[in-house]
Amino acid sequence: MSTAGIVLFYVFGSLALASAVGTIALPSPIRAAMSLLAHIVSLSGLFLLLHAHLLAALQVLVYAGAVVVLFIFVIMLIGPVSAPPHGERGKLIKACSGATILAVSALLAYSLYPVRAPLESLGNCTAAEGAECDQFGGVLAFSKSLFVGAVVPFELIAVLLTVAIVGAVAVARGRTAAESRTLSIKLHEKGKVSVAEEAREHVLATQLTVPPPPERGL
Amino acid sequence: MQQIELGHYLALSSVIFGLGAFGFLVRRNVLVQLMSIELMLNSVNLMLVGCNRFLPDNHAGQVFAFFVIAVAAAEASVGLAIVISLFRLKKTVHSDQADSLRH
Amino acid sequence: MAEKALLGIVLFPLLGAIAIGLFGRRAGRSAVHSIAVLSVAASFGLALLAFAELLRMRLDQGKELAAISFTAYEWFTLTWNQRPIGVPVRFVMDALSGVMTLVITGIGLLIHIYSTGYMSEEPSYARFFAYLNLFTGSMLILVLGSNLPLMFVGWEGVGLCSYLLIGFWYENTSYAAAGRKAFVANRIGDFGVLLGMLLLAVASNSFELSAINAVAEQRPNVFTGAFSLGPRGMPYWVVPGISFGTVATLLLFLGCTGKSAQLPLYVWLPDAMAGPTPVSALIHAATMVTAGVYLICRLSPVFALAPVTMALITTLGALTALLGASVGLVQNQLKKILAYSTVSQLGFMFAAVGCGAFAAGFMHVYTHAFFKACLFLGAGSVMHAVGAHGDADIRQLGGLRRYMPLTRATFLVSCCAIAGVPLFSGFFSKDEIFVGALSAGSYFSFAPWLGHAVFAALVLAATMTAFYMFRLYFLTFSGEYRGGPVHEAELGHEHVAHEPHESPASITVPLIILGVGAVVAGYVWIGIAHFEPWVTWLAPALGSIGAEHPHNAALIALASGLAAAAVGIGLATLFYYRKSDAPERLATQFRGVHRLLLDAWRVDQLYDRTILAVSRFLARASNVLDVYVIDVLTTVLPTQIVRAVSFLFTRMQTGLVHAYGAVMAFGLLALVLHFVVPHGDPEIIGDPQGMKVELSASAGLGYEYRWDFDSDGTFDTPWSADRNATRDFTDADFVRFAVVFEGASYGAHPRTLTVAPKESLPVSASAVTRALTSAQISADEFGPNWQHGEDNRLPQINADQDGLLITPRGARVRKDGTLQASEKPVRVARGESVTIGFARLTVSGYARPRVQVRNVFGIQRTQSVGVVVPKVARRLTAQVAAARAGVP
């Protein structure tokens, strides 16, 4: 690898680290999302260094272009975040588990740092071939591996995404107004519903979850 | 300067993973927790692609990373839908408030 | 032809029992008693046939020990000392069992006929006859069985039937308790019979009675030798002073005391009167209770070799005779008097056989069957006539001679027989018993006066017998009728006496037949005239103690018998025939003794206070143990543990994600640590090929390995990331010798022991010592006959640089098939093997290679594994066989 490659590694690497720290440390969610975006872009840069050209592009397209945008939509929807009413719980658990995980990652990093493997030089596409050449990590080669070698998982991923869409929509929407009216008419017709019951039914219909038990003193 | 070896990439990946896990365990905002999960998935992607670079017989690492990205997207969408439901119910995105499943 | 008759004799009553048991209720009374009576009649007929055949064999062909045998099939086989002992289902009739069979079937037939009349109003008619037939079948198995296990089947069978029949009216709890008491007392005896049976079989290597008797006659030292326990060649206990025969016969006699109601297990017999009267007649007078005497007579050659046991038998017999007679003096219940009389008469029989007079004792069995059965059946007739239930109080009877002349006649005849009135059967048998007692003399070398003491006791008992039997007769049949039993329903009202009447023919005809028997049965042995076909007939089947009759024994016996009868009958006449108040005066004067005798010496209370109290205490203690220990451990403790654990687990479900995440983080830490902290865990991969072994250590993150194969402290391989290593082991690598020991004891598996040079492999004498002292090898693993003759010394196994050195000493050690000398050490090098007894020892090398593991942080850890080379497979015997055949 050339000197430029080494320098670029350190640049992108430190950017990735910094933005990761930013994601987890910044108090405002919008800022954390922006930091995540920076992390994803720096990771895309690292992919380019690793001869995964198509994957780098896909990373920006999907992650930065879709997932982070989705995050931002939801953050906008939720609005400003208020402080929790009773202060934070479980500070000790937090501290212990945080320390544990830092220890684990430090152990892993220290153990894995000495791993060495021979580096083959992989050619790049010449200008004459354009982007269609058969180099490692290029569109042609990567597509061959994906659509020929891994076509079954690919199709299954498509199914998975469909399921995820359906699930997200089902989870996220409540009942429309028309549906809740029909539901309460049905319950009235049964004649067994009291006012309090009906209110509870309404809440159930809109919330899709069990109402919380009465608040205990925390 | 010293060449960039596989070990560098693996170490970087481990550190980012640790940071992501740390963020998940320590932060109480559910959205930031989801973002930390994305960090962890990304670190795994980095390790996969890095190992593939040094074993370039096939594209297995990159293909795997591709699927990880797809799954991460799906998971993020469903997770955010759950966050929206939680917000509708509890009017908060603080994970300490989401304890309806206690004994 | 006569052989098959034997099968029929046993089978007909059993089949009858099954048929009546299954179909009796539906078939109706006449069908039931027809089947019952006909089956026993068929048995009796076949018994006559077989006996006739025996007679012919004796007379025509002059065979001394004539016997007919019929073998049905092979039941099972045991192995003792590597020899099989077969137990077939075989029935044998010889002189002894022939007479017994005739008695059982003949008197059984009469009692069956009697029962059809006596039990005619009984609702459980079918059940009664089923049990009665079953009893008859079991008794016949007992008598005709040719080997001890088969006899034991019959023994248990009659015990069972006794229980069933005594507790026949089980709705009454006291009757059921009486049945239980009989069964338990019998069971205690059965324990003795079982052990005795096994000892006899072990001594004579056979269960067949004929074989055991043959051993007793031809090789008496088997039974007179000292008693020792333990497999041949390794005696564990040798008890000096007690002979083998003594122990075996004592155990058998324990069974006899149970079955034949001697001290100390007689207590069930008086209570057994709870059963119906025919049951008392059949079981407790004629047949079952004589099984004990029959057993002793059957094994008389063995018993004759054990004077100690015989002394005990005769002493207990005499004491029982006295006890039974003394209690019978004052009892007021009709059947109870007869019960104690049975106990007493059995005492006479045992006293006789104990003194070696087997023929005399057996003759009393034979005559007693007739007159006692007649007495019991007569009592039944009386009770039937006056309407008594359970038992009759003789103080309320009297004058029955007018109403029941036939019953009275037979009863009188039987009383004369039992009292020893001359020319009746009992007179002859009692006379011979007295002669036998007087002749015992020097047989009891340690107590030559025993015979005479027994004689004196028996004379006293005979006097008492005569007295109380005639007391019974006079109070029941003479004088005026005193109204009969008072029924509960009539208490308080004017007692209406209803006239007793003579019993129907089904009752009186058996009485007459038995009465005739009571008179004439004794004429098979008239001692004074030396007319003794009985003795001649039985002599080949019985053993003998070689006693000599002193010349005046016969005269003394005769005189004493006559005197006893005269005194007894005379006193009874004085007290009871002519009204006298002497009995009441004596009773008040000796009130304490009178009460004691009335309470039967309070033996039952003694048992209750002592043995039964212990049993009750154990029951209570077990209950406490069960509730407070076992229940707590198995019920209370687990539930509490489950509660505690579930409490813990529920508290863990907080519903908070970060708590769950924290647990995951801790788990991840543990996983990572497992791979980072070095661990070696070397193990052998695959099968070692000859001396080449592949070893492998466990994988980890960033590990490096190096190996030390020869345990010399220096590592033989450099640091490398390869976790596998292969080594061709040589003699220089071994640190110890591995000895693969294949023992020859039951269920032994080969096991590997290690021994270092200059150490030795400890050998202990038995598995118990081996467990206690943690020795490696015990002598019982060498198999049988591992010793040279009487030399008990154990081999010594030492190790030195080149292998094992085994000094055989007392053991048979073979190397390559040749027996080694006792004192010269045998060298067993690596790869060679040697046999001690039937066990095999193979020597291999034992190495202990080490692996050192280092992780990225430089932390090291060393672990080792034991390797046995060459690995010994079970194919070794094939190798050795090939080596012997000369194949390289």
Short mmCIF file of C-alpha atoms in Angstrom, two decimals, chain C residues 191-486:
data_model
loop_
_atom_site.label_atom_id
_atom_site.label_comp_id
_atom_site.label_asym_id
_atom_site.label_seq_id
_atom_site.Cartn_x
_atom_site.Cartn_y
_atom_site.Cartn_z
CA PHE C 191 -36.52 -68.67 57.12
CA GLY C 192 -34.77 -71.44 58.99
CA VAL C 193 -35.83 -74.06 56.46
CA LEU C 194 -34.55 -71.99 53.59
CA LEU C 195 -31.14 -71.46 55.11
CA GLY C 196 -30.88 -75.05 56.21
CA MET C 197 -31.85 -76.20 52.76
CA LEU C 198 -29.15 -74.11 51.15
CA LEU C 199 -26.52 -75.34 53.55
CA LEU C 200 -27.43 -78.94 52.85
CA ALA C 201 -27.32 -78.33 49.13
CA VAL C 202 -23.93 -76.66 49.38
CA ALA C 203 -22.54 -79.53 51.40
CA SER C 204 -23.79 -82.32 49.21
CA ASN C 205 -23.82 -80.49 45.87
CA SER C 206 -27.40 -81.49 45.28
CA PHE C 207 -30.88 -80.61 46.36
CA GLU C 208 -32.17 -84.17 46.02
CA LEU C 209 -33.12 -85.72 49.30
CA SER C 210 -31.79 -89.08 48.29
CA ALA C 211 -28.45 -87.54 47.40
CA ILE C 212 -28.21 -85.68 50.68
CA ASN C 213 -29.02 -88.79 52.64
CA ALA C 214 -26.48 -90.72 50.64
CA VAL C 215 -23.81 -88.17 51.45
CA ALA C 216 -24.77 -88.36 55.11
CA GLU C 217 -24.42 -92.13 55.12
CA GLN C 218 -21.34 -92.54 52.98
CA ARG C 219 -19.35 -89.40 53.71
CA PRO C 220 -20.41 -88.35 57.18
CA ASN C 221 -17.40 -86.11 57.67
CA VAL C 222 -19.04 -83.57 55.37
CA PHE C 223 -21.60 -83.01 58.07
CA THR C 224 -19.51 -83.67 61.11
CA GLY C 225 -16.69 -81.41 60.00
CA ALA C 226 -16.37 -77.95 61.45
CA PHE C 227 -18.70 -75.28 60.18
CA SER C 228 -17.04 -72.72 57.96
CA LEU C 229 -18.37 -70.09 55.64
CA GLY C 230 -16.76 -68.87 52.47
CA PRO C 231 -16.04 -70.10 49.01
CA ARG C 232 -13.80 -73.06 48.68
CA GLY C 233 -10.24 -72.23 49.22
CA MET C 234 -10.87 -69.05 51.12
CA PRO C 235 -12.60 -69.74 54.41
CA TYR C 236 -13.78 -66.55 56.00
CA TRP C 237 -15.00 -67.91 59.28
CA VAL C 238 -14.24 -71.21 60.79
CA VAL C 239 -16.25 -71.83 63.89
CA PRO C 240 -14.63 -74.49 66.03
CA GLY C 241 -16.77 -76.85 68.00
CA ILE C 242 -19.87 -76.57 65.86
CA SER C 243 -20.26 -78.99 63.05
CA PHE C 244 -21.76 -78.21 59.70
CA GLY C 245 -24.52 -80.70 60.20
CA THR C 246 -25.45 -79.09 63.50
CA VAL C 247 -25.94 -75.69 61.97
CA ALA C 248 -27.94 -77.03 59.03
CA THR C 249 -30.17 -79.19 61.17
CA LEU C 250 -30.71 -76.45 63.73
CA LEU C 251 -31.97 -74.18 60.99
CA LEU C 252 -34.24 -76.90 59.67
CA PHE C 253 -35.51 -77.55 63.16
CA LEU C 254 -36.42 -73.90 63.48
CA GLY C 255 -38.75 -74.50 60.58
CA CYS C 256 -40.15 -77.55 62.32
CA THR C 257 -40.91 -75.59 65.47
CA GLY C 258 -42.89 -73.19 63.34
CA LYS C 259 -44.77 -75.70 61.29
CA SER C 260 -45.27 -78.30 64.00
CA ALA C 261 -45.98 -75.94 66.85
CA GLN C 262 -43.15 -76.61 69.23
CA LEU C 263 -41.58 -74.23 71.69
CA PRO C 264 -41.03 -71.37 70.92
CA LEU C 265 -43.26 -70.99 67.88
CA TYR C 266 -46.28 -73.01 68.96
CA VAL C 267 -48.35 -69.98 69.89
CA TRP C 268 -50.35 -70.01 66.71
CA LEU C 269 -51.94 -73.40 67.23
CA PRO C 270 -54.34 -72.64 70.08
CA ASP C 271 -55.50 -69.52 68.26
CA ALA C 272 -55.97 -71.55 65.11
CA MET C 273 -59.15 -73.00 66.54
CA ALA C 274 -60.77 -69.90 65.04
CA GLY C 275 -61.08 -71.87 61.84
CA PRO C 276 -63.85 -74.31 61.05
CA THR C 277 -63.62 -77.65 62.83
CA PRO C 278 -62.81 -79.76 59.77
CA VAL C 279 -59.86 -77.46 59.21
CA SER C 280 -58.66 -78.12 62.72
CA ALA C 281 -59.05 -81.80 62.15
CA LEU C 282 -57.23 -81.94 58.87
CA ILE C 283 -54.55 -79.39 59.27
CA HIS C 284 -53.90 -79.17 62.91
CA ALA C 285 -54.27 -82.74 63.87
CA ALA C 286 -53.51 -85.03 61.04
CA THR C 287 -51.36 -83.49 58.40
CA MET C 288 -49.76 -80.08 58.39
CA VAL C 289 -48.43 -80.09 61.88
CA THR C 290 -46.79 -83.40 61.26
CA ALA C 291 -44.81 -81.98 58.36
CA GLY C 292 -42.04 -81.11 60.77
CA VAL C 293 -41.73 -84.64 62.03
CA TYR C 294 -41.85 -85.88 58.47
CA LEU C 295 -39.00 -83.55 57.52
CA ILE C 296 -36.84 -84.84 60.31
CA CYS C 297 -37.61 -88.44 59.47
CA ARG C 298 -36.93 -87.78 55.81
CA LEU C 299 -33.52 -86.33 56.59
CA SER C 300 -32.88 -88.67 59.49
CA PRO C 301 -29.41 -89.73 58.34
CA VAL C 302 -28.35 -86.08 58.47
CA PHE C 303 -30.00 -85.48 61.80
CA ALA C 304 -28.44 -88.61 63.22
CA LEU C 305 -25.03 -87.04 62.66
CA ALA C 306 -25.83 -84.02 64.82
CA PRO C 307 -26.34 -85.04 68.44
CA VAL C 308 -26.41 -81.45 69.64
CA THR C 309 -29.41 -80.66 67.52
CA MET C 310 -31.06 -83.92 68.48
CA ALA C 311 -30.60 -83.07 72.13
CA LEU C 312 -32.26 -79.75 71.55
CA ILE C 313 -35.08 -81.39 69.63
CA THR C 314 -35.81 -83.88 72.29
CA THR C 315 -35.58 -81.35 75.11
CA LEU C 316 -37.90 -78.95 73.41
CA GLY C 317 -40.20 -81.79 72.52
CA ALA C 318 -40.44 -82.91 76.12
CA LEU C 319 -40.96 -79.39 77.36
CA THR C 320 -43.64 -78.78 74.78
CA ALA C 321 -45.36 -81.99 75.78
CA LEU C 322 -45.40 -80.87 79.40
CA LEU C 323 -46.49 -77.37 78.53
CA GLY C 324 -49.35 -78.49 76.34
CA ALA C 325 -50.55 -81.05 78.82
CA SER C 326 -50.37 -78.66 81.77
CA VAL C 327 -52.40 -76.02 80.03
CA GLY C 328 -54.93 -78.56 78.87
CA LEU C 329 -55.60 -79.54 82.48
CA VAL C 330 -57.61 -76.43 83.29
CA GLN C 331 -59.07 -75.21 79.99
CA ASN C 332 -62.80 -75.10 79.57
CA GLN C 333 -63.23 -74.74 75.85
CA LEU C 334 -63.69 -77.95 73.94
CA LYS C 335 -61.52 -77.20 70.94
CA LYS C 336 -58.92 -75.39 72.98
CA ILE C 337 -58.34 -78.49 75.05
CA LEU C 338 -57.90 -80.47 71.88
CA ALA C 339 -55.53 -77.83 70.50
CA TYR C 340 -53.27 -77.99 73.51
CA SER C 341 -53.50 -81.71 73.38
CA THR C 342 -52.19 -81.55 69.83
CA VAL C 343 -49.30 -79.37 70.94
CA SER C 344 -48.54 -81.86 73.64
CA GLN C 345 -48.71 -84.89 71.36
CA LEU C 346 -46.46 -83.20 68.87
CA GLY C 347 -44.04 -82.73 71.69
CA PHE C 348 -44.13 -86.48 72.17
CA MET C 349 -43.31 -87.03 68.53
CA PHE C 350 -40.37 -84.65 68.59
CA ALA C 351 -39.08 -86.08 71.82
CA ALA C 352 -39.10 -89.46 70.13
CA VAL C 353 -37.28 -88.44 66.96
CA GLY C 354 -34.87 -86.38 69.00
CA CYS C 355 -33.82 -89.51 70.82
CA GLY C 356 -33.20 -91.24 67.54
CA ALA C 357 -36.41 -93.28 67.57
CA PHE C 358 -37.52 -92.14 64.15
CA ALA C 359 -39.81 -95.08 63.54
CA ALA C 360 -41.51 -94.60 66.92
CA GLY C 361 -42.05 -90.90 66.35
CA PHE C 362 -43.46 -91.52 62.94
CA MET C 363 -45.73 -94.19 64.26
CA HIS C 364 -47.16 -91.69 66.68
CA VAL C 365 -47.74 -89.37 63.72
CA TYR C 366 -49.72 -92.15 62.13
CA THR C 367 -51.82 -93.14 65.11
CA HIS C 368 -52.27 -89.55 66.23
CA ALA C 369 -53.74 -88.73 62.84
CA PHE C 370 -56.53 -91.19 63.43
CA PHE C 371 -57.50 -90.48 66.98
CA LYS C 372 -56.96 -86.75 66.89
CA ALA C 373 -58.95 -86.35 63.71
CA CYS C 374 -61.65 -88.42 65.28
CA LEU C 375 -61.60 -86.24 68.39
CA PHE C 376 -61.82 -83.03 66.42
CA LEU C 377 -64.56 -84.31 64.18
CA GLY C 378 -66.41 -85.53 67.21
CA ALA C 379 -66.07 -82.11 68.77
CA GLY C 380 -67.47 -80.70 65.60
CA SER C 381 -70.35 -83.07 65.77
CA VAL C 382 -71.05 -82.00 69.36
CA MET C 383 -70.91 -78.35 68.47
CA HIS C 384 -73.14 -78.91 65.50
CA ALA C 385 -75.63 -80.69 67.72
CA VAL C 386 -75.84 -78.10 70.50
CA GLY C 387 -75.68 -75.17 68.13
CA ALA C 388 -72.38 -73.74 69.33
CA HIS C 389 -70.39 -71.25 67.30
CA GLY C 390 -66.66 -70.93 67.46
CA ASP C 391 -66.04 -73.07 70.51
CA ALA C 392 -68.13 -74.85 73.18
CA ASP C 393 -67.72 -74.46 76.90
CA ILE C 394 -67.72 -77.94 78.40
CA ARG C 395 -69.11 -76.66 81.66
CA GLN C 396 -72.35 -76.08 79.84
CA LEU C 397 -72.44 -79.48 78.21
CA GLY C 398 -72.95 -82.90 79.67
CA GLY C 399 -75.09 -85.97 79.33
CA LEU C 400 -74.69 -86.02 75.59
CA ARG C 401 -74.23 -89.77 75.61
CA ARG C 402 -77.95 -90.15 75.49
CA TYR C 403 -78.48 -87.89 72.56
CA MET C 404 -75.47 -88.78 70.45
CA PRO C 405 -74.51 -92.39 71.01
CA LEU C 406 -72.39 -92.77 67.89
CA THR C 407 -70.41 -89.65 68.51
CA ARG C 408 -69.97 -90.68 72.12
CA ALA C 409 -68.69 -94.11 71.18
CA THR C 410 -66.09 -92.85 68.76
CA PHE C 411 -65.06 -90.08 71.12
CA LEU C 412 -64.58 -92.57 73.92
CA VAL C 413 -62.50 -94.82 71.72
CA SER C 414 -60.27 -91.95 70.71
CA CYS C 415 -59.89 -90.80 74.29
CA CYS C 416 -58.75 -94.25 75.23
CA ALA C 417 -56.30 -94.23 72.38
CA ILE C 418 -54.78 -90.91 73.33
CA ALA C 419 -54.63 -91.81 76.98
CA GLY C 420 -52.65 -94.94 76.23
CA VAL C 421 -55.19 -97.52 77.28
CA PRO C 422 -53.77 -100.89 76.31
CA LEU C 423 -54.80 -102.45 73.02
CA PHE C 424 -55.71 -99.10 71.54
CA SER C 425 -53.40 -97.59 68.94
CA GLY C 426 -52.03 -94.83 71.09
CA PHE C 427 -50.83 -97.31 73.62
CA PHE C 428 -48.47 -98.99 71.20
CA SER C 429 -47.02 -95.81 69.77
CA LYS C 430 -46.53 -94.25 73.21
CA ASP C 431 -44.88 -97.42 74.40
CA GLU C 432 -42.37 -97.28 71.56
CA ILE C 433 -41.68 -93.64 72.30
CA PHE C 434 -40.85 -94.47 75.87
CA VAL C 435 -38.57 -97.26 74.74
CA GLY C 436 -36.85 -94.92 72.34
CA ALA C 437 -36.28 -92.33 75.05
CA LEU C 438 -34.80 -94.90 77.38
CA SER C 439 -32.51 -96.21 74.68
CA ALA C 440 -30.95 -92.94 73.75
CA GLY C 441 -28.33 -93.21 76.44
CA SER C 442 -24.83 -92.76 75.14
CA TYR C 443 -25.87 -91.10 71.90
CA PHE C 444 -25.87 -87.86 73.87
CA SER C 445 -22.27 -88.21 74.86
CA PHE C 446 -22.28 -84.86 76.59
CA ALA C 447 -25.44 -85.64 78.63
CA PRO C 448 -26.05 -89.36 78.99
CA TRP C 449 -28.88 -88.73 81.43
CA LEU C 450 -30.90 -86.86 78.82
CA GLY C 451 -32.80 -89.85 77.58
CA HIS C 452 -33.99 -90.75 81.05
CA ALA C 453 -34.93 -87.20 81.86
CA VAL C 454 -36.98 -87.00 78.71
CA PHE C 455 -38.59 -90.29 79.60
CA ALA C 456 -39.62 -89.03 83.00
CA ALA C 457 -41.05 -85.86 81.52
CA LEU C 458 -42.99 -87.82 78.94
CA VAL C 459 -44.46 -90.10 81.54
CA LEU C 460 -45.66 -87.12 83.50
CA ALA C 461 -47.10 -85.60 80.35
CA ALA C 462 -48.84 -88.89 79.56
CA THR C 463 -50.43 -88.93 82.97
CA MET C 464 -51.69 -85.42 82.50
CA THR C 465 -52.91 -86.32 79.03
CA ALA C 466 -54.97 -89.17 80.29
CA PHE C 467 -56.40 -86.99 83.02
CA TYR C 468 -57.50 -84.06 80.98
CA MET C 469 -58.81 -86.11 78.07
CA PHE C 470 -61.09 -88.06 80.34
CA ARG C 471 -62.03 -84.92 82.16
CA LEU C 472 -63.13 -83.64 78.80
CA TYR C 473 -65.02 -86.81 78.06
CA PHE C 474 -66.82 -86.96 81.39
CA LEU C 475 -67.80 -83.34 81.41
CA THR C 476 -69.13 -83.54 77.89
CA PHE C 477 -70.83 -86.86 77.70
CA SER C 478 -71.62 -88.02 81.25
CA GLY C 479 -74.01 -86.70 83.81
CA GLU C 480 -76.89 -84.48 82.91
CA TYR C 481 -77.18 -82.02 80.08
CA ARG C 482 -76.50 -78.59 81.54
CA GLY C 483 -78.26 -76.62 78.89
CA GLY C 484 -75.68 -76.05 76.26
CA PRO C 485 -74.10 -72.83 75.15
CA VAL C 486 -75.81 -69.59 76.07
#
